[in-house]
CSV table of C-alpha atoms in Angstrom, one decimal:
chain,number,residue,atom,x,y,z
A,187,MET,CA,129.6,128.8,94.0
A,188,LYS,CA,129.6,127.9,97.9
A,189,GLU,CA,129.5,124.0,98.5
A,190,MET,CA,126.6,124.4,101.0
A,191,ASN,CA,124.5,125.7,98.0
A,192,ASP,CA,125.0,123.4,95.3
A,193,THR,CA,121.7,121.6,96.1
A,194,GLU,CA,120.2,124.6,94.5
A,195,ASN,CA,121.5,124.2,91.2
A,196,TYR,CA,118.7,121.7,90.5
A,197,THR,CA,114.9,122.2,90.6
A,198,ASP,CA,112.7,119.7,92.7
A,199,ARG,CA,111.5,118.2,89.3
A,200,GLU,CA,115.4,117.2,88.6
A,201,TRP,CA,115.8,115.8,92.0
A,202,GLU,CA,113.0,113.6,91.7
A,203,GLU,CA,114.4,112.3,88.4
A,204,LEU,CA,117.9,111.9,89.8
A,205,SER,CA,116.6,110.1,92.7
A,206,SER,CA,114.9,107.7,90.4
A,207,ILE,CA,117.9,107.0,88.3
A,208,LEU,CA,119.8,106.4,91.6
A,209,SER,CA,117.7,104.1,92.6
A,210,ASP,CA,117.6,101.9,89.2
A,211,GLU,CA,114.1,102.8,88.8
A,212,LYS,CA,114.1,104.4,85.2
A,213,ASN,CA,117.2,105.6,82.9
A,214,GLY,CA,115.7,109.3,82.6
A,215,ASN,CA,118.0,112.2,81.1
A,216,LYS,CA,121.2,111.3,80.5
A,217,ASP,CA,122.4,115.4,80.5
A,218,LEU,CA,121.3,115.5,83.7
A,219,PHE,CA,122.9,112.3,85.3
A,220,SER,CA,126.0,113.5,83.5
A,221,ARG,CA,126.0,117.0,85.1
A,222,PHE,CA,125.1,115.6,88.2
A,223,MET,CA,128.0,112.8,88.2
A,224,ALA,CA,130.6,115.6,87.2
A,225,GLU,CA,129.6,117.7,90.4
A,226,ASP,CA,129.6,114.8,92.6
A,227,ARG,CA,132.4,115.7,94.6
A,228,HIS,CA,131.0,113.9,97.9
A,229,LYS,CA,130.2,110.7,96.3
A,230,THR,CA,126.5,111.1,96.8
A,231,ILE,CA,126.0,108.4,93.9
A,232,LYS,CA,128.3,106.2,96.0
A,233,TYR,CA,126.6,106.4,99.2
A,234,TRP,CA,123.2,106.2,97.9
A,235,LYS,CA,123.7,103.0,96.2
A,236,GLU,CA,125.4,101.5,98.8
A,237,LEU,CA,123.3,102.1,101.7
A,238,LYS,CA,120.8,99.4,99.5
A,239,GLU,CA,123.8,97.5,98.5
A,240,MET,CA,125.3,96.6,102.0
A,241,ASN,CA,122.4,95.0,103.1
A,242,ILE,CA,120.7,92.1,100.8
A,243,ASP,CA,122.5,89.2,102.0
A,244,LYS,CA,120.3,87.9,104.9
A,245,GLU,CA,116.5,87.3,105.5
A,246,ILE,CA,115.3,89.0,108.8
A,247,ASP,CA,112.7,87.1,110.6
A,248,ILE,CA,110.2,89.3,112.2
A,249,ASP,CA,108.2,86.7,113.8
A,250,LYS,CA,111.0,85.3,115.5
A,251,ALA,CA,112.4,88.6,116.5
A,252,TRP,CA,109.3,89.7,118.0
A,253,ASN,CA,109.1,86.5,119.9
A,254,LYS,CA,111.9,86.8,121.1
A,255,LEU,CA,111.6,90.3,122.4
A,256,TYR,CA,108.2,89.2,124.1
A,257,SER,CA,109.9,86.3,126.0
A,258,ARG,CA,112.3,88.7,127.2
A,259,LEU,CA,109.9,91.1,128.3
A,260,ASP,CA,107.7,88.6,129.9
A,261,GLU,CA,110.6,87.0,131.6
A,262,ASN,CA,111.3,90.4,133.5
A,263,GLY,CA,107.4,91.1,134.8
A,264,LEU,CA,107.0,93.7,131.8
A,265,ILE,CA,104.0,92.2,130.5
A,266,THR,CA,101.3,92.3,132.8
A,267,GLU,CA,98.3,91.3,131.2
A,268,ALA,CA,96.6,87.9,131.4
A,269,PRO,CA,97.6,85.3,128.6
A,270,VAL,CA,96.2,86.3,125.3
A,271,ILE,CA,96.3,84.9,121.6
A,272,ARG,CA,98.8,86.5,119.7
A,273,LYS,CA,98.3,86.7,116.2
A,274,SER,CA,101.3,87.8,113.3
A,275,PHE,CA,100.3,91.2,111.8
A,276,ILE,CA,100.9,90.5,108.1
A,277,ARG,CA,102.3,94.1,107.7
A,278,ASN,CA,101.0,97.1,109.7
A,279,THR,CA,97.9,97.2,107.9
A,280,TYR,CA,96.6,94.4,109.5
A,281,PHE,CA,94.6,95.8,112.7
A,282,ARG,CA,93.6,94.0,116.1
A,283,VAL,CA,90.2,94.7,116.6
A,284,ALA,CA,88.3,94.7,120.0
A,285,ALA,CA,86.1,91.7,120.3
A,286,ILE,CA,82.9,93.8,120.6
A,287,ALA,CA,82.4,92.5,117.0
A,288,LEU,CA,82.5,89.2,118.1
A,289,LEU,CA,79.9,89.8,120.6
A,290,LEU,CA,77.4,91.3,118.2
A,291,VAL,CA,77.6,88.4,115.8
A,292,GLY,CA,76.6,86.4,119.2
A,293,MET,CA,79.4,84.1,119.2
A,294,GLY,CA,80.3,82.2,122.5
A,295,SER,CA,82.1,83.8,125.4
A,296,GLY,CA,84.3,81.0,125.6
A,297,LEU,CA,86.3,82.0,122.9
A,298,LEU,CA,87.3,85.5,125.0
A,299,TYR,CA,90.0,86.2,126.5
A,300,ILE,CA,90.2,89.4,129.1
A,301,SER,CA,93.6,91.3,129.3
A,302,ASP,CA,93.7,94.3,131.2
A,303,LYS,CA,93.3,96.6,127.8
A,304,GLY,CA,89.9,95.0,127.0
A,305,LEU,CA,88.8,92.0,125.5
A,306,ILE,CA,90.8,90.3,122.5
A,307,SER,CA,89.4,87.6,120.2
A,308,ARG,CA,90.5,84.7,118.5
A,309,LYS,CA,89.1,86.5,115.6
A,310,THR,CA,91.3,88.1,112.9
A,311,THR,CA,90.1,91.4,111.5
A,312,VAL,CA,91.7,93.2,108.4
A,313,ALA,CA,90.3,96.6,107.5
A,314,THR,CA,91.0,99.3,105.0
A,315,THR,CA,90.5,103.0,105.1
A,316,ASP,CA,89.4,105.8,102.9
A,317,ASN,CA,92.8,106.0,100.9
A,318,GLN,CA,93.4,102.3,100.9
A,319,LYS,CA,92.2,99.9,98.4
A,320,ASN,CA,92.9,96.1,96.8
A,321,LEU,CA,94.5,95.0,99.9
A,322,GLN,CA,94.9,91.5,99.3
A,323,VAL,CA,94.1,89.3,102.0
A,324,THR,CA,95.4,85.6,101.5
A,325,LEU,CA,93.2,82.9,103.8
A,326,PRO,CA,94.6,80.0,105.3
A,327,ASP,CA,92.9,77.7,102.2
A,328,GLY,CA,94.4,79.7,99.9
A,329,SER,CA,91.8,82.0,98.7
A,330,ASN,CA,92.4,85.6,98.1
A,331,ILE,CA,90.3,88.7,98.9
A,332,TYR,CA,90.5,92.2,97.6
A,333,LEU,CA,89.3,95.0,99.7
A,334,ASN,CA,88.2,98.2,98.6
A,335,ARG,CA,88.2,101.2,100.5
A,336,ASN,CA,86.5,101.6,103.8
A,337,THR,CA,86.3,97.4,104.1
A,338,LYS,CA,86.4,95.4,106.9
A,339,LEU,CA,86.9,91.3,106.9
A,340,SER,CA,87.0,89.2,109.6
A,341,TYR,CA,87.2,85.4,110.2
A,342,MET,CA,87.9,83.4,112.9
A,343,LYS,CA,91.6,82.2,113.4
A,344,ASP,CA,90.6,78.3,112.9
A,345,PHE,CA,88.6,79.4,110.0
A,346,ASN,CA,89.5,76.1,108.4
A,347,ARG,CA,88.2,73.7,110.6
A,348,HIS,CA,84.4,74.4,111.1
A,349,GLY,CA,83.3,75.2,107.4
A,350,ARG,CA,85.1,78.3,105.8
A,351,ASN,CA,83.3,81.3,106.9
A,352,VAL,CA,84.0,85.1,106.8
A,353,THR,CA,82.1,88.2,107.8
A,354,LEU,CA,82.5,91.3,105.4
A,355,SER,CA,81.3,95.1,105.5
A,356,GLY,CA,82.3,97.3,102.7
A,357,GLU,CA,83.3,96.0,99.2
A,358,ALA,CA,85.7,93.0,98.2
A,359,PHE,CA,86.4,90.4,95.5
A,360,PHE,CA,86.8,87.0,96.2
A,361,GLU,CA,88.6,84.4,94.4
A,362,ILE,CA,88.0,81.1,96.3
A,363,ALA,CA,89.9,78.0,96.4
A,364,ARG,CA,88.0,75.4,95.4
A,365,ASP,CA,87.1,72.3,97.7
A,366,GLU,CA,83.9,70.6,97.2
A,367,ASN,CA,83.5,69.2,100.8
A,368,ASN,CA,84.2,72.8,102.5
A,369,PRO,CA,81.8,75.3,101.0
A,370,PHE,CA,82.8,78.6,101.4
A,371,SER,CA,80.4,81.3,102.9
A,372,VAL,CA,80.5,85.1,103.3
A,373,ASP,CA,78.0,86.9,105.8
A,374,ALA,CA,77.3,90.2,104.1
A,375,GLY,CA,74.9,92.3,105.8
A,376,ASN,CA,71.4,90.8,105.4
A,377,ALA,CA,72.6,88.3,102.9
A,378,ARG,CA,74.8,84.9,102.9
A,379,VAL,CA,77.0,83.8,99.8
A,380,LYS,CA,77.5,80.6,99.5
A,381,VAL,CA,80.3,79.1,96.8
A,382,LEU,CA,82.5,76.0,96.3
A,383,GLY,CA,85.2,77.5,94.5
A,384,THR,CA,84.6,80.7,92.4
A,385,SER,CA,85.1,84.3,91.6
A,386,PHE,CA,82.9,87.0,92.9
A,387,ASN,CA,82.5,90.6,94.1
A,388,VAL,CA,80.4,91.3,97.3
A,389,ILE,CA,79.2,95.1,98.3
A,390,THR,CA,77.4,95.6,101.5
A,391,SER,CA,78.1,99.4,101.5
A,392,ASN,CA,75.1,100.4,99.1
A,393,SER,CA,73.0,103.4,100.6
A,394,ASP,CA,69.8,101.6,100.5
A,395,SER,CA,71.3,98.7,102.5
A,396,ALA,CA,71.0,96.4,99.6
A,397,VAL,CA,73.8,93.8,99.1
A,398,GLU,CA,75.1,93.4,96.1
A,399,VAL,CA,76.8,90.1,94.4
A,400,PHE,CA,78.7,90.1,91.0
A,401,VAL,CA,79.9,86.6,89.8
A,402,LYS,CA,82.8,86.9,87.5
A,403,THR,CA,83.4,82.9,87.1
A,404,GLY,CA,81.7,79.6,88.6
A,405,GLN,CA,78.3,79.7,90.4
A,406,VAL,CA,77.5,81.4,93.6
A,407,GLU,CA,74.2,80.9,95.9
A,408,VAL,CA,72.7,83.8,97.4
A,409,THR,CA,70.6,84.0,100.3
A,410,ASP,CA,68.8,86.2,102.8
A,411,ASN,CA,68.8,86.2,106.6
A,412,ASP,CA,65.5,84.3,106.8
A,413,ASP,CA,66.8,81.9,104.2
A,414,THR,CA,63.4,82.6,102.0
A,415,ASN,CA,64.9,84.4,99.1
A,416,ASN,CA,67.5,82.2,97.0
A,417,LEU,CA,69.2,83.4,94.2
A,418,ILE,CA,71.5,81.2,92.4
A,419,LEU,CA,73.8,83.4,90.0
A,420,ASP,CA,75.8,82.2,86.9
A,421,PRO,CA,78.8,84.5,85.4
A,422,GLY,CA,78.1,87.8,84.2
A,423,PHE,CA,75.3,88.4,86.7
A,424,VAL,CA,74.4,90.5,89.4
A,425,GLY,CA,72.0,89.7,92.3
A,426,THR,CA,70.7,92.2,94.7
A,427,VAL,CA,69.1,91.3,98.3
A,428,TYR,CA,66.8,94.0,99.9
A,429,PRO,CA,65.3,93.7,102.9
A,430,GLU,CA,62.4,92.4,101.6
A,431,ARG,CA,63.1,90.9,98.2
A,432,SER,CA,65.9,89.9,96.0
A,433,GLU,CA,66.6,90.1,92.5
A,434,LYS,CA,69.0,89.1,89.6
A,435,SER,CA,69.9,91.1,86.6
A,436,VAL,CA,72.8,90.6,83.7
A,437,ASN,CA,75.6,93.1,84.6
A,438,THR,CA,75.9,95.7,81.7
A,439,ASP,CA,78.4,98.0,83.2
A,440,PRO,CA,82.0,97.2,82.1
A,441,ASN,CA,83.3,99.3,84.8
A,442,TYR,CA,82.1,97.1,87.7
A,443,MET,CA,85.4,95.6,88.7
A,444,ALA,CA,87.5,98.9,88.1
A,445,TRP,CA,87.8,99.3,91.4
A,446,ASN,CA,90.1,96.2,91.8
A,447,THR,CA,91.5,96.1,88.3
A,448,GLY,CA,91.9,100.0,87.7
A,449,LEU,CA,91.0,99.9,84.3
A,450,LEU,CA,87.8,102.2,83.2
A,451,VAL,CA,86.6,101.8,79.5
A,452,TYR,CA,84.3,104.1,77.9
A,453,ASP,CA,82.0,104.6,74.7
A,454,GLY,CA,81.0,107.9,74.4
A,455,GLN,CA,79.8,108.5,78.3
A,456,THR,CA,79.5,111.8,79.3
A,457,LEU,CA,82.2,113.4,81.8
A,458,ASP,CA,80.0,113.3,84.9
A,459,ILE,CA,79.9,109.4,84.5
A,460,VAL,CA,83.3,109.6,84.1
A,461,PHE,CA,84.2,111.8,87.3
A,462,ARG,CA,82.0,109.8,89.2
A,463,ASP,CA,83.9,106.6,88.5
A,464,LEU,CA,87.1,108.6,88.8
A,465,LYS,CA,86.0,109.2,92.5
A,466,ARG,CA,84.7,105.5,92.9
A,467,VAL,CA,87.9,104.1,91.6
A,468,TYR,CA,90.8,106.5,91.9
A,469,ASN,CA,89.4,108.6,95.0
A,470,MET,CA,89.9,111.6,92.7
A,471,ASP,CA,87.5,114.6,93.0
A,472,ILE,CA,86.8,116.6,90.1
A,473,VAL,CA,84.7,119.7,89.9
A,474,ALA,CA,83.5,121.5,87.0
A,475,ASP,CA,83.2,124.8,87.6
A,476,ASP,CA,81.1,125.3,84.4
A,477,LEU,CA,78.0,122.2,84.4
A,478,GLU,CA,78.5,122.7,80.1
A,479,ILE,CA,81.8,120.6,80.9
A,480,LEU,CA,80.1,117.8,82.0
A,481,SER,CA,78.2,117.2,78.7
A,482,ASN,CA,81.2,116.1,76.9
A,483,THR,CA,81.8,112.5,75.9
A,484,TRP,CA,84.9,110.6,76.4
A,485,THR,CA,85.7,107.4,74.6
A,486,SER,CA,89.2,106.3,75.8
A,487,PRO,CA,90.5,104.3,78.4
A,488,ILE,CA,91.8,105.1,81.7
A,489,ASP,CA,94.2,102.1,83.0
A,490,ASN,CA,96.2,103.2,86.3
A,491,GLN,CA,97.4,106.5,85.2
A,492,SER,CA,98.5,109.2,87.9
A,493,GLN,CA,95.6,111.7,88.8
A,494,GLU,CA,98.2,114.3,87.3
A,495,THR,CA,98.3,112.6,84.1
A,496,ILE,CA,94.4,111.9,83.9
A,497,ILE,CA,93.3,115.5,84.8
A,498,ARG,CA,95.9,116.6,82.0
A,499,ILE,CA,94.4,114.4,79.4
A,500,ILE,CA,90.8,115.5,80.2
A,501,CYS,CA,92.0,119.2,79.8
A,502,ALA,CA,94.2,118.7,76.6
A,503,SER,CA,90.9,116.8,75.2
A,504,PHE,CA,88.6,119.5,75.8
A,505,ASN,CA,90.6,122.9,76.2
A,506,LEU,CA,90.4,123.2,79.5
A,507,SER,CA,92.6,124.3,82.6
A,508,TYR,CA,92.8,122.9,86.1
A,509,THR,CA,93.8,124.5,89.6
A,510,LYS,CA,94.2,121.9,92.4
A,511,ASP,CA,92.5,122.9,95.6
A,512,GLY,CA,93.8,120.5,98.4
A,513,ASN,CA,92.9,117.4,97.0
A,514,VAL,CA,90.1,118.7,94.5
A,515,TYR,CA,90.7,119.4,90.5
A,516,HIS,CA,88.8,122.2,89.8
A,517,LEU,CA,88.1,122.6,86.0
A,518,SER,CA,87.1,125.6,84.1
A,519,GLY,CA,87.2,126.7,80.4
A,520,LYS,CA,90.4,128.3,79.0
B,5,MET,CA,97.6,104.2,110.8
B,6,PRO,CA,97.5,106.7,114.1
B,7,GLY,CA,99.7,109.5,113.9
B,8,ASP,CA,103.1,109.8,115.8
B,9,SER,CA,102.1,111.2,118.9
B,10,GLU,CA,99.1,108.9,119.1
B,11,ILE,CA,101.6,105.5,118.8
B,12,ILE,CA,103.6,107.2,121.5
B,13,ARG,CA,100.7,107.9,123.8
B,14,ARG,CA,99.2,104.5,123.3
B,15,ILE,CA,102.8,102.7,124.2
B,16,ARG,CA,103.3,105.0,127.2
B,17,GLN,CA,99.7,103.9,128.5
B,18,GLY,CA,100.7,100.1,127.9
B,19,ASP,CA,99.1,99.2,124.7
B,20,THR,CA,101.1,96.0,123.7
B,21,GLY,CA,99.1,95.9,120.4
B,22,GLN,CA,100.5,99.4,119.1
B,23,PHE,CA,104.0,98.4,120.6
B,24,GLU,CA,104.0,95.2,118.6
B,25,SER,CA,102.8,97.4,115.3
B,26,LEU,CA,105.4,99.6,115.8
B,27,PHE,CA,108.0,96.6,116.3
B,28,ARG,CA,107.0,95.2,113.2
B,29,SER,CA,106.9,97.9,110.9
B,30,SER,CA,110.1,99.3,111.7
B,31,TYR,CA,112.2,96.5,112.7
B,32,VAL,CA,113.7,95.3,109.2
B,33,SER,CA,114.5,99.0,108.4
B,34,LEU,CA,116.3,99.5,111.6
B,35,VAL,CA,118.3,96.1,111.6
B,36,ARG,CA,119.3,96.9,108.1
B,37,TYR,CA,120.4,100.3,109.3
B,38,ALA,CA,122.8,98.9,112.2
B,39,ARG,CA,124.1,96.7,109.4
B,40,THR,CA,125.5,99.5,107.7
B,41,LEU,CA,127.7,100.2,110.8
B,42,ILE,CA,128.2,96.6,112.7
B,43,LYS,CA,129.0,94.0,110.3
B,44,ASP,CA,127.9,91.1,112.4
B,45,HIS,CA,124.1,90.5,111.7
B,46,ASP,CA,123.0,88.9,115.1
B,47,THR,CA,124.6,91.9,116.9
B,48,ALA,CA,122.3,94.3,114.8
B,49,GLU,CA,119.4,92.4,115.6
B,50,GLU,CA,120.0,92.5,119.2
B,51,ILE,CA,120.8,96.1,119.3
B,52,VAL,CA,117.5,97.1,117.8
B,53,GLN,CA,115.7,94.3,120.0
B,54,ASP,CA,117.1,95.6,123.5
B,55,LEU,CA,116.4,99.2,122.2
B,56,PHE,CA,112.5,98.3,122.0
B,57,PHE,CA,113.0,96.4,125.5
B,58,ARG,CA,114.1,99.7,126.6
B,59,ILE,CA,111.1,101.7,125.0
B,60,TRP,CA,108.8,99.7,126.6
B,61,LYS,CA,110.8,99.3,130.0
B,62,ASP,CA,110.6,102.8,130.3
B,63,ARG,CA,107.6,103.7,128.2
B,64,GLU,CA,106.1,105.9,131.0
B,65,ARG,CA,108.9,108.2,130.8
B,66,LEU,CA,108.8,108.0,126.9
B,67,GLN,CA,109.5,111.5,125.7
B,68,ILE,CA,110.2,112.1,121.6
B,69,GLU,CA,110.4,115.5,120.3
B,70,SER,CA,111.3,115.0,117.0
B,71,SER,CA,109.5,112.4,114.5
B,72,LEU,CA,109.1,108.6,115.6
B,73,ASN,CA,110.7,107.2,112.9
B,74,GLY,CA,113.9,110.0,113.4
B,75,TYR,CA,114.0,109.3,116.9
B,76,LEU,CA,114.1,105.4,116.5
B,77,TYR,CA,117.2,105.7,114.0
B,78,ARG,CA,119.1,108.2,116.3
B,79,ALA,CA,118.7,105.8,119.1
B,80,VAL,CA,119.9,102.7,117.0
B,81,HIS,CA,122.7,104.7,115.6
B,82,ASN,CA,123.8,105.8,119.1
B,83,ARG,CA,123.9,102.3,120.4
B,84,CYS,CA,125.6,101.0,117.5
B,85,LEU,CA,128.2,103.5,118.0
B,86,HIS,CA,128.5,102.9,122.2
B,87,TYR,CA,128.4,99.1,121.0
B,88,LEU,CA,131.4,99.5,118.8
B,89,ASN,CA,133.4,101.4,121.4
B,90,HIS,CA,132.3,99.4,124.1
B,91,ILE,CA,134.0,96.5,122.9
B,92,LYS,CA,136.8,98.2,121.5
B,93,VAL,CA,136.4,96.8,117.8
B,94,VAL,CA,136.8,100.1,116.2
B,95,GLU,CA,140.3,99.7,115.0
B,96,LYS,CA,139.3,96.2,114.2
B,97,TYR,CA,136.4,97.7,112.3
B,98,ALA,CA,138.3,100.2,110.8
B,99,ARG,CA,140.8,97.6,109.4
B,100,GLU,CA,138.2,95.8,108.1
B,101,ILE,CA,136.6,98.7,106.1
B,102,ALA,CA,140.0,99.5,105.0
B,103,PHE,CA,140.6,95.8,103.9
B,104,ASN,CA,137.2,96.1,101.6
B,105,GLU,CA,138.0,99.3,100.4
B,106,THR,CA,141.3,98.6,99.0
B,107,GLU,CA,140.0,96.1,96.5
B,108,ASN,CA,137.9,99.0,95.4
B,109,ASN,CA,140.9,101.1,95.1
B,110,GLU,CA,139.4,103.6,97.7
B,111,THR,CA,141.2,106.5,99.4
B,112,PRO,CA,141.5,106.5,102.9
B,113,ASP,CA,139.6,109.7,103.2
B,114,ASP,CA,136.5,107.2,101.9
B,115,ILE,CA,136.8,105.3,105.2
B,116,LEU,CA,136.1,108.5,107.4
B,117,ASN,CA,133.2,109.2,105.1
B,118,TYR,CA,131.9,106.3,105.1
B,119,ARG,CA,131.6,106.1,109.1
B,120,ASP,CA,130.2,109.7,109.4
B,121,LEU,CA,127.8,108.9,106.8
B,122,GLN,CA,125.5,107.0,109.6
B,123,ALA,CA,125.6,110.3,111.7
B,124,LYS,CA,124.7,112.0,109.0
B,125,ILE,CA,121.6,109.5,108.1
B,126,ALA,CA,120.5,110.0,111.5
B,127,GLY,CA,120.3,113.7,111.1
B,128,ILE,CA,118.7,113.5,107.8
B,129,LEU,CA,116.1,111.5,109.0
B,130,GLU,CA,115.6,114.0,111.7
B,131,ARG,CA,115.1,116.9,109.4
B,132,LEU,CA,112.8,114.9,106.7
B,133,PRO,CA,109.1,114.7,107.4
B,134,GLU,CA,108.0,111.7,108.9
B,135,LYS,CA,106.3,110.2,106.0
B,136,CYS,CA,109.4,111.0,103.6
B,137,GLY,CA,111.6,109.8,105.9
B,138,LYS,CA,109.8,106.6,106.3
B,139,ILE,CA,109.8,106.1,102.3
B,140,PHE,CA,113.5,106.9,102.2
B,141,CYS,CA,114.4,103.8,104.4
B,142,MET,CA,111.9,101.7,103.0
B,143,SER,CA,113.7,102.2,99.6
B,144,ARG,CA,117.2,102.5,100.8
B,145,PHE,CA,117.4,99.9,104.2
B,146,GLU,CA,114.5,97.4,103.1
B,147,GLY,CA,115.4,97.4,99.4
B,148,LEU,CA,111.9,97.8,98.1
B,149,LYS,CA,110.8,99.1,94.7
B,150,TYR,CA,108.9,102.4,94.1
B,151,SER,CA,105.7,100.5,93.1
B,152,GLU,CA,106.2,98.1,96.2
B,153,ILE,CA,106.5,101.2,98.7
B,154,ALA,CA,103.6,102.8,97.1
B,155,HIS,CA,101.4,99.8,97.5
B,156,LYS,CA,102.6,99.1,100.9
B,157,LEU,CA,101.6,102.7,102.3
B,158,SER,CA,98.7,103.1,99.6
B,159,ILE,CA,100.1,106.3,97.9
B,160,SER,CA,101.1,106.9,94.2
B,161,VAL,CA,104.3,105.9,92.9
B,162,LYS,CA,104.3,109.7,91.7
B,163,THR,CA,104.5,110.6,95.5
B,164,VAL,CA,107.3,108.3,96.2
B,165,GLU,CA,109.1,109.9,93.6
B,166,ALA,CA,108.4,113.2,94.8
B,167,ASN,CA,109.4,112.1,98.4
B,168,MET,CA,112.7,110.5,97.3
B,169,GLY,CA,113.7,113.4,95.3
B,170,ARG,CA,113.5,115.5,98.5
B,171,ALA,CA,115.5,112.7,100.3
B,172,LEU,CA,118.3,112.8,97.9
B,173,LYS,CA,118.3,116.4,98.2
B,174,GLU,CA,118.9,116.3,101.8
B,175,PHE,CA,121.2,113.5,101.6
B,176,ARG,CA,123.4,115.4,99.2
B,177,LYS,CA,123.2,118.4,101.4
B,178,ALA,CA,124.3,116.3,104.4
B,179,LEU,CA,127.1,114.8,102.4
B,180,ALA,CA,128.4,118.3,101.5
B,181,GLU,CA,128.3,119.6,105.3
């Protein structure tokens, strides 16, 4: 066989497995690896590994590098805008958002800096897209917040100085560092959530514009906009603030926090409920071509498996087959 | 994240935020890549910073035909070679490699291969789709585990595996050429 073609000796699946073995991700199939090694005239294995190994000795400080580059650009007159407060991007998933939002919440204009491309505030905003969930944000006080899909969280840069306050739209789980002297509050739609140190989940994206708060640990106080309907919530309770009224109840859904944990548990629920949860938690679209399929019941847990695995287990359980159309799985009887 | 052409368009228009974001998301990978060719760490950092300085300075004339990722690696690669030629350290470098390699009982052939490797990688990155190339760089140059890459890019580990398989195939192909 000609050298140029020897990549055709392996299937795509085998290339995947080989790359996992060479990248030390898993042990994999020994025979496959031996065959590859025996044919490795071009030292693929050696170079693949070396690319990584020759580089691990020194830390690279991005902030320092950016500041150096920025100063150099500035010295050469290449930064034309008025001085703005530049802040670190913690990974590229953090976005700067124009200050329009700031105006909406009615903060003073003294905090705004004008630049040639618009307004940049001293506010930090973190947002997730449709494909992103569980983005972890660590606040200056050490509190952790996990954002679900399509969620936006913002807070002032000097957040610790004048009371701990953040603004949320979407859904997020909060783990708040305890500070008796400095309460933590969340402005969420038409509700405000106030705590000293606890963990809880907030949803503002419900279709009826109700704000929902679920408490995992500690105690949480929820008030509405005009401070008339106060709810005190203990662990396990869900409080809902509607525009006109508030109510609380004990949470009975074991999968309430599944978007964050990835774990779904069932005890004989029908597949339509399971599919609704899979959409919510794994962003997985499943369509049953025959509605009979949906009345089957399900009792096993689903715990962070890949979409492919999940759909295969479902098919095997009920003797179904599936086809994939774009991102949508279609189920039908065999 | 915006696509390549949108990022380029914004940078051409003078969007410093976009520029900073591109810098921050690709800097570590590019420096580590430069380090595979240039042994001196500080020089590797300077070369990458200088590239970004030029990109911003000449942003209005920025034309990128291939993928943005491919363009950046190709540019770093060319700058590294230019640097090596310019200060005439090529022989010194070769000796250094030869010295290091003798310890491992490598043949002189390997030394040539080793230097060609850089050119091959730049070529691979231009052939691979944008996301696949990015995943390859995160694994090989940033040293991230599949699960870390999956988390950073908000994709499944399975997708990382599939893309790495494709990258390895391309890598092997390029080594055979």
